PDB file of C-alpha atoms in Angstrom:
ATOM      1  CA  MET A   8      -7.853 -17.314 -20.020  1.00  0.00           C
ATOM      2  CA  ALA A   9     -11.307 -16.197 -21.143  1.00  0.00           C
ATOM      3  CA  THR A  10     -12.583 -12.685 -20.553  1.00  0.00           C
ATOM      4  CA  LEU A  11     -15.893 -11.493 -19.188  1.00  0.00           C
ATOM      5  CA  SER A  12     -17.427  -8.074 -19.666  1.00  0.00           C
ATOM      6  CA  THR A  13     -20.454  -6.575 -17.957  1.00  0.00           C
ATOM      7  CA  HIS A  14     -22.737  -3.709 -18.868  1.00  0.00           C
ATOM      8  CA  ILE A  15     -24.866  -2.261 -16.066  1.00  0.00           C
ATOM      9  CA  LEU A  16     -27.413   0.371 -16.994  1.00  0.00           C
ATOM     10  CA  ASP A  17     -28.618   3.096 -14.640  1.00  0.00           C
ATOM     11  CA  THR A  18     -32.263   3.017 -15.720  1.00  0.00           C
ATOM     12  CA  ALA A  19     -33.083   6.307 -13.990  1.00  0.00           C
ATOM     13  CA  GLU A  20     -30.394   8.114 -16.007  1.00  0.00           C
ATOM     14  CA  GLY A  21     -30.540   5.981 -19.139  1.00  0.00           C
ATOM     15  CA  ARG A  22     -26.766   5.537 -19.298  1.00  0.00           C
ATOM     16  CA  PRO A  23     -24.060   3.208 -17.980  1.00  0.00           C
ATOM     17  CA  ALA A  24     -23.960   3.006 -14.182  1.00  0.00           C
ATOM     18  CA  ARG A  25     -20.869   4.282 -12.361  1.00  0.00           C
ATOM     19  CA  GLY A  26     -19.150   2.927  -9.265  1.00  0.00           C
ATOM     20  CA  VAL A  27     -20.698  -0.560  -9.341  1.00  0.00           C
ATOM     21  CA  THR A  28     -18.534  -3.385  -7.987  1.00  0.00           C
ATOM     22  CA  VAL A  29     -19.014  -6.751  -9.679  1.00  0.00           C
ATOM     23  CA  THR A  30     -17.777  -9.922  -7.965  1.00  0.00           C
ATOM     24  CA  LEU A  31     -17.408 -13.246  -9.781  1.00  0.00           C
ATOM     25  CA  LEU A  32     -18.076 -16.267  -7.537  1.00  0.00           C
ATOM     26  CA  ASP A  33     -17.624 -19.986  -8.118  1.00  0.00           C
ATOM     27  CA  ALA A  34     -20.319 -22.594  -7.365  1.00  0.00           C
ATOM     28  CA  ASP A  35     -19.168 -22.806  -3.727  1.00  0.00           C
ATOM     29  CA  GLY A  36     -19.378 -19.038  -3.241  1.00  0.00           C
ATOM     30  CA  ALA A  37     -15.623 -18.398  -3.286  1.00  0.00           C
ATOM     31  CA  THR A  38     -14.552 -15.135  -4.923  1.00  0.00           C
ATOM     32  CA  LEU A  39     -12.785 -15.658  -8.243  1.00  0.00           C
ATOM     33  CA  ALA A  40     -12.422 -12.016  -9.268  1.00  0.00           C
ATOM     34  CA  GLU A  41     -13.619  -8.588  -8.242  1.00  0.00           C
TER      35      GLU A  41
END
């Protein structure tokens, strides 16, 4: 299986954001991963 990484920046702080939930959806809107 392939992997996916995300990097979300808190622009006000200038560092990685904390406590952000990322949900991966398929084309029909079904949740694949959270």
